[in-house]
CSV table of C-alpha atoms and ligand atoms in Angstrom, one decimal:
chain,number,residue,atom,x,y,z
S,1071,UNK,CA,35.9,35.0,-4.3
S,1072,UNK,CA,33.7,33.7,-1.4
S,1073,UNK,CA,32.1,30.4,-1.2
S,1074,UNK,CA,28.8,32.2,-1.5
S,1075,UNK,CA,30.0,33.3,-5.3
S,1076,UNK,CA,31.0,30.0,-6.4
S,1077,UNK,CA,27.5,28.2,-6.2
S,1078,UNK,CA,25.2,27.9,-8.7
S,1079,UNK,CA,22.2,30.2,-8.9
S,1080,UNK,CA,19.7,27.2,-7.9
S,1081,UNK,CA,21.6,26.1,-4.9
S,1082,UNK,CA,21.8,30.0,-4.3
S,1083,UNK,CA,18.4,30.4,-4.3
S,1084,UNK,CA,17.9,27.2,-1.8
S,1085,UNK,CA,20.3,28.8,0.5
S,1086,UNK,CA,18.5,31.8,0.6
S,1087,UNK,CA,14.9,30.0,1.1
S,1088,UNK,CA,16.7,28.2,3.9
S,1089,UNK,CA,18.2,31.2,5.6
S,1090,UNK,CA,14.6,32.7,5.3
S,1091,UNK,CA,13.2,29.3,6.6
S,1092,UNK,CA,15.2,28.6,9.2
S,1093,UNK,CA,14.0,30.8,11.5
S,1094,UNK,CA,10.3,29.9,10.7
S,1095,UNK,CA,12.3,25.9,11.9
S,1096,UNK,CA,11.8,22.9,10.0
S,1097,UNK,CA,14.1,23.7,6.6
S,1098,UNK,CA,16.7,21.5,5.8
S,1099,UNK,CA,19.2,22.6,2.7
S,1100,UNK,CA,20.2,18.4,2.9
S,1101,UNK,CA,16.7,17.4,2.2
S,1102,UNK,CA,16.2,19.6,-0.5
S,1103,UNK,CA,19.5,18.2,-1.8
S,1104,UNK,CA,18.3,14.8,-1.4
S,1105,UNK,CA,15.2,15.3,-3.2
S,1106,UNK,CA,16.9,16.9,-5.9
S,1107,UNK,CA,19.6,13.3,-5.7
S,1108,UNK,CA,16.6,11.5,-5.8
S,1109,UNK,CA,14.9,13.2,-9.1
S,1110,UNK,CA,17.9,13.4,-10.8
S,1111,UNK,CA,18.5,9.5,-10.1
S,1112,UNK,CA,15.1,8.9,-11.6
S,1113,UNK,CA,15.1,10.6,-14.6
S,1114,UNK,CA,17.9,9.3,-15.3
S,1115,UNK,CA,16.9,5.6,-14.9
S,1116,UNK,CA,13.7,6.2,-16.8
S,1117,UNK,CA,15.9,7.6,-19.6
S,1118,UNK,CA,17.8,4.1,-19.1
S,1119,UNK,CA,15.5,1.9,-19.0
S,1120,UNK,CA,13.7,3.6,-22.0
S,1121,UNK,CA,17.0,3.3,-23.9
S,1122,UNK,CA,17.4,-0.6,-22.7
S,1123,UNK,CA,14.2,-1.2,-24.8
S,1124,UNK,CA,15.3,1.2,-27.9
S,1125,UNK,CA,18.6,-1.1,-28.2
S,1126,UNK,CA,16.7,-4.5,-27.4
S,1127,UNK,CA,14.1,-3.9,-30.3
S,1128,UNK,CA,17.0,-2.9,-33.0
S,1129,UNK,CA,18.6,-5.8,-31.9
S,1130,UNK,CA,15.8,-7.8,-33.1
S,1131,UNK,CA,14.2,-8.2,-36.7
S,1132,UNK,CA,11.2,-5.7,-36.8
S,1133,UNK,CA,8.7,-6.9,-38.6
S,1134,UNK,CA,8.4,-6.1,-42.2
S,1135,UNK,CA,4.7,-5.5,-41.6
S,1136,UNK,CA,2.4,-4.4,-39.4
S,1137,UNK,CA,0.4,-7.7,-37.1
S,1138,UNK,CA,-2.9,-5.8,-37.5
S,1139,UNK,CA,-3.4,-3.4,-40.5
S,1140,UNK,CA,-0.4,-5.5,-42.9
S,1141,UNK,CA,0.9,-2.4,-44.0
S,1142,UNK,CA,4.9,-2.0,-44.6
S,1143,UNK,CA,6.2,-1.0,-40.8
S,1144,UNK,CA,7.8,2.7,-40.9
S,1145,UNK,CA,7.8,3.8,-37.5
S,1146,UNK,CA,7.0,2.2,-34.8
S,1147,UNK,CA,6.8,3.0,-31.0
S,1148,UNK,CA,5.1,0.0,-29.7
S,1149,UNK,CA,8.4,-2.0,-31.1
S,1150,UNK,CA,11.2,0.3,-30.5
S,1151,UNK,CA,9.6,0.4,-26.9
S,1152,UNK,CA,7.8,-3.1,-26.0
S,1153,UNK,CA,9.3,-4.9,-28.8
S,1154,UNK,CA,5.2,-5.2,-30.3
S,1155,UNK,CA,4.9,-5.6,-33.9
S,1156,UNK,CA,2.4,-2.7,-34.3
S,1157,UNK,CA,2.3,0.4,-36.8
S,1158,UNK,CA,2.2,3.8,-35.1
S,1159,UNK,CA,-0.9,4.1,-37.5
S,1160,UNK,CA,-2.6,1.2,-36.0
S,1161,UNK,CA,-1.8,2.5,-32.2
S,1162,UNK,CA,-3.2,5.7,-33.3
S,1163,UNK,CA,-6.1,4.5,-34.6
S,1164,UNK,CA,-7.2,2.0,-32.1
S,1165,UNK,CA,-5.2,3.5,-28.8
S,1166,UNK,CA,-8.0,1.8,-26.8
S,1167,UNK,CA,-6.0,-1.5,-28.0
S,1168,UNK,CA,-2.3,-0.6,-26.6
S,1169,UNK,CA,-3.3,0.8,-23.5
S,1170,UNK,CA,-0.5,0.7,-20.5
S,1171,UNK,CA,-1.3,-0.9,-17.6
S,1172,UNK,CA,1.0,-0.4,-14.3
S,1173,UNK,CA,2.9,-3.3,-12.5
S,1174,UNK,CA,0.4,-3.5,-9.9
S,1175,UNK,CA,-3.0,-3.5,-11.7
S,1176,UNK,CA,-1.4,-6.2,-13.9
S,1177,UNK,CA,-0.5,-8.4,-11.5
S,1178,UNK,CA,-3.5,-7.8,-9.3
S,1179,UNK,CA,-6.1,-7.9,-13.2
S,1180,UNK,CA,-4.1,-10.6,-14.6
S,1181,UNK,CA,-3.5,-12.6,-11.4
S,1182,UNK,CA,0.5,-12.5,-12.5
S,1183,UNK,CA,3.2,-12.4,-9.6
S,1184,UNK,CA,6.9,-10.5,-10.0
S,1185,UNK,CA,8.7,-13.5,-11.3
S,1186,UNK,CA,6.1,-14.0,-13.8
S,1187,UNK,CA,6.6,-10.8,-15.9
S,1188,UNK,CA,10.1,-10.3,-14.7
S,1189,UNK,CA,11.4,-14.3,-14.9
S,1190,UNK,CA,9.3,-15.6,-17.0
S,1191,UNK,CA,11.4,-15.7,-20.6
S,1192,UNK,CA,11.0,-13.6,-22.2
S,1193,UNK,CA,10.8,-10.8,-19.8
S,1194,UNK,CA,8.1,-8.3,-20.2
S,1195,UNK,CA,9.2,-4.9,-20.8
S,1196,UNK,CA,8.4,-1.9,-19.3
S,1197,UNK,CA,8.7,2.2,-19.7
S,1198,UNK,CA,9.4,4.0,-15.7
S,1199,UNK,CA,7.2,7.0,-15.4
S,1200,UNK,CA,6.5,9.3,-12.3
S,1201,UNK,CA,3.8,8.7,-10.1
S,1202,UNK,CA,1.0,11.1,-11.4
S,1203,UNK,CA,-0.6,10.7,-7.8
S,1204,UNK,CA,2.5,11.3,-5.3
S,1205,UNK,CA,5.9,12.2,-6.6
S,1206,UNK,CA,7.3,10.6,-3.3
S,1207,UNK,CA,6.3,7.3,-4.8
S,1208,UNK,CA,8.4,5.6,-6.6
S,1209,UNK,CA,8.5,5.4,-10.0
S,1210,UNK,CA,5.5,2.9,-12.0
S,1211,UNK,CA,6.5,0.5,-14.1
S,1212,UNK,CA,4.1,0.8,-16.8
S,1213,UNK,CA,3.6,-2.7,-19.0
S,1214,UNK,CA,1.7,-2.8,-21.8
S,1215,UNK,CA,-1.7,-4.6,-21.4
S,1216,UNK,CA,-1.8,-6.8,-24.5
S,1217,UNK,CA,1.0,-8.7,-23.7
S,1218,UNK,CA,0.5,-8.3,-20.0
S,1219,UNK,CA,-3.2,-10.3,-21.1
S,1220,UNK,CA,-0.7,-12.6,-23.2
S,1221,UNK,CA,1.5,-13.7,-20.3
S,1222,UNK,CA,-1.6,-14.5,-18.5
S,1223,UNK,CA,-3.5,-16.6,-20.5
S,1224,UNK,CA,-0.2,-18.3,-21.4
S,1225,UNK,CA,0.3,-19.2,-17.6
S,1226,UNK,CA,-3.9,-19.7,-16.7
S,1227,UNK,CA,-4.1,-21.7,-20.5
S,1228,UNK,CA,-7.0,-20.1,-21.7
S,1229,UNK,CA,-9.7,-17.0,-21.2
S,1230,UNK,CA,-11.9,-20.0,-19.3
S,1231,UNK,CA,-8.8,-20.9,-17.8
S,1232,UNK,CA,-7.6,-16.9,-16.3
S,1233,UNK,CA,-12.1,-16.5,-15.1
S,1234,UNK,CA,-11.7,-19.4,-13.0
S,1235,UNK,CA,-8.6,-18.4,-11.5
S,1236,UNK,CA,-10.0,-15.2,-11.2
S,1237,UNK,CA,-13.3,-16.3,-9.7
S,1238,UNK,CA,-11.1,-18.1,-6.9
S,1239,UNK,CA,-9.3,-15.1,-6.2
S,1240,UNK,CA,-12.1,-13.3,-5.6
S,1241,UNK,CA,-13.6,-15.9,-3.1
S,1242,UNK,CA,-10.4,-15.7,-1.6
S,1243,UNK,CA,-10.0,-12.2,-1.2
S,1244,UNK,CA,-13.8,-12.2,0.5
S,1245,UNK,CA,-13.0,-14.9,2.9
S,1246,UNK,CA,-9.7,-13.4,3.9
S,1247,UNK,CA,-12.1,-9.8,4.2
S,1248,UNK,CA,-14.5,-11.8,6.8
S,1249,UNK,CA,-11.9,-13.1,8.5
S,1250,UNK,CA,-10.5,-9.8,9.0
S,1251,UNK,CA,-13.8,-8.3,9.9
S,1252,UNK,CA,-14.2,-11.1,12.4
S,1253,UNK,CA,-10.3,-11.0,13.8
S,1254,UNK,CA,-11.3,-7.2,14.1
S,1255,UNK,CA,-14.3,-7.3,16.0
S,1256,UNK,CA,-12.8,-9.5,18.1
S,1257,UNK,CA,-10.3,-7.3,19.1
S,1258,UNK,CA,-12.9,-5.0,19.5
S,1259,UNK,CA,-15.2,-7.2,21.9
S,1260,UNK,CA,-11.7,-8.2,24.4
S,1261,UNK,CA,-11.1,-4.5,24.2
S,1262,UNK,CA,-14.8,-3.6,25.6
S,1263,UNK,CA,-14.7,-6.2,28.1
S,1264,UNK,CA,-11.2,-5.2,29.4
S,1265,UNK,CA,-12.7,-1.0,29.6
S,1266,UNK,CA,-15.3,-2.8,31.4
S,1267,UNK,CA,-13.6,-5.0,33.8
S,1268,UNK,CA,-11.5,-1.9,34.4
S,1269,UNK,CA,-14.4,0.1,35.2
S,1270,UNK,CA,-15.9,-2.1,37.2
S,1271,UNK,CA,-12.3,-2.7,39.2
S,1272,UNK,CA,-12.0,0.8,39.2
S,1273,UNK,CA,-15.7,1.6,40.9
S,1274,UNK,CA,-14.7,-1.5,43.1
S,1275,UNK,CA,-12.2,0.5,44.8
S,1276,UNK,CA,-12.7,3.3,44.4
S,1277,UNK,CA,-16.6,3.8,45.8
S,1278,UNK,CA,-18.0,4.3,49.1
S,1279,UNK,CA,-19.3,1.1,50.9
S,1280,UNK,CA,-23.1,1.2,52.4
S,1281,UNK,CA,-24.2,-1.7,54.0
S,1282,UNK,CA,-26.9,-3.1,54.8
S,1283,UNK,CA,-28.3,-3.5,58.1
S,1284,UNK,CA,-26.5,-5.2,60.3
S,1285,UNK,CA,-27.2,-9.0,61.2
S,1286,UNK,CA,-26.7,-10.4,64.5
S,1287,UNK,CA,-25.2,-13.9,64.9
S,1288,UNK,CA,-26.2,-14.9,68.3
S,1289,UNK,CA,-23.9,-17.8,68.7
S,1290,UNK,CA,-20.9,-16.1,68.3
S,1291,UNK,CA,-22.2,-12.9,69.6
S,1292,UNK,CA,-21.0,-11.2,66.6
S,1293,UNK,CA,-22.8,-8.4,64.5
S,1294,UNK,CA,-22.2,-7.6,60.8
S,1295,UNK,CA,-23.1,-6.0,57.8
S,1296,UNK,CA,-22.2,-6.3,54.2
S,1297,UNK,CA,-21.5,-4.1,50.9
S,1298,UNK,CA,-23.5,-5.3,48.6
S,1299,UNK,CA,-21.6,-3.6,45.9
S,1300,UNK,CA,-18.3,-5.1,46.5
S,1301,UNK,CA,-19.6,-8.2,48.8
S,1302,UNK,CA,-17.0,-6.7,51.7
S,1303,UNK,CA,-18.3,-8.0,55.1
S,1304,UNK,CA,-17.4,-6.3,58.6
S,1305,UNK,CA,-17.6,-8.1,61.9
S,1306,UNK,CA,-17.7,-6.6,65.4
S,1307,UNK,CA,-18.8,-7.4,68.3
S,1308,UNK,CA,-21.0,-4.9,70.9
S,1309,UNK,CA,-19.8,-4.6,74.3
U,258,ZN,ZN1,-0.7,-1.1,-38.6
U,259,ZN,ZN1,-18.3,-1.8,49.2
């Protein structure tokens, strides 16, 4: 049997597309592989990490009732995957509450850094899901928002408490912006000033003199005129 024969009918067809590829250049059967590595890896991790959370919550007592509605807990997806004592009813019914938030809108909303949702006891958990916007991304870590909002206030004390943390942030991020602007338009000014200088080097020596009219200095009996562009004087003398 050739080796052709042996592989599978999806490598098959990637061998094909690359021999039809390769002549157009620029088709590579190892990146293709790669990518395929990669997906594979991250499924399977999202699977993990999804299971992680299944295993922590029935390793914990569930509730016997629901935190909002009080009704005996049946199902619940909001435990088995955050460990949140909510009925699937209630998330149904008021999804607007137990929205998911990803790792970087939490910490940037919430003013939260890594350690504080990954350290801080007890750890915050999360479901992987791939980037809607770019499967190159990585994956996001998607938290959910409630006790994303929980951690916070815990760490900033209070709703007053996370505002005026907030309001400093924000007065922080615009002075860092000006200074940007500023360091920017600096960089800007030096970089007109150097074209300039250039410029003004380059016409230097690269023009044509004409001087003006020539001035005689009787007691050295010496004649000479001057560029006024580039200030270069000649002298000579008349015999
Ligand atoms: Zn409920
Ligand atoms: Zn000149």
């Amino acid at each position: 049997m050739s080796k052709r024969k042996q592989i599978s009918s999806v490598e098959a067809s990637y061998v094909r597309k690359q021999d039809d590829y390769e002549g157009a250049g620029g088709f590579d059967l190892r990146e293709v592989t790669a990518i395929a590595e990669r997906d594979q890896y991250r499924k399977s991790k999202r699977a993990r990490v999804r299971d992680g959370n299944k295993k922590a919550s029935l390793g914990e007592l569930m509730p016997e009732n629901c935190d909002r509605c009080n009704n005996k807990m049946e199902e619940s997806t909001l435990w088995s995957d955050y460990g949140f004592g909510i009925c699937d009813g209630c998330r149904e019914e008021h999804r607007g509450d137990y929205k998911l938030i990803t790792k970087t809108d939490a910490k940037l909303v919430y003013l939260l850094k890594d350690e504080d949702l990954e350290y801080r006891q007890p750890a915050l958990r999360y479901l992987l899901k791939k980037n809607p916007h770019n499967p190159r991304y990585g994956d996001m870590a998607l938290y959910l928002e409630k006790q994303v909002e929980e951690r916070s206030l815990s760490i900033y004390g209070d709703q007053g408490g996370l505002d005026l943390a907030r309001k400093i942030a924000d007065e922080k991020r615009s002075t860092r912006l000006v200074n940007k602007y500023k360091k920017q338009m600096n960089e800007i000014k030096r970089d007109i000033r150097a074209k300039e200088k250039f410029s003004k080097d380059y016409n230097l020596i690269s023009h044509e003199c004409t001087y003006q009219p020539e001035i005689y200095d009787e007691a050295k009996d010496e004649y000479s005129k001057r560029c006024d562009e580039c200030q270069e004087v000649i002298k000579y003398q008349k015999i």
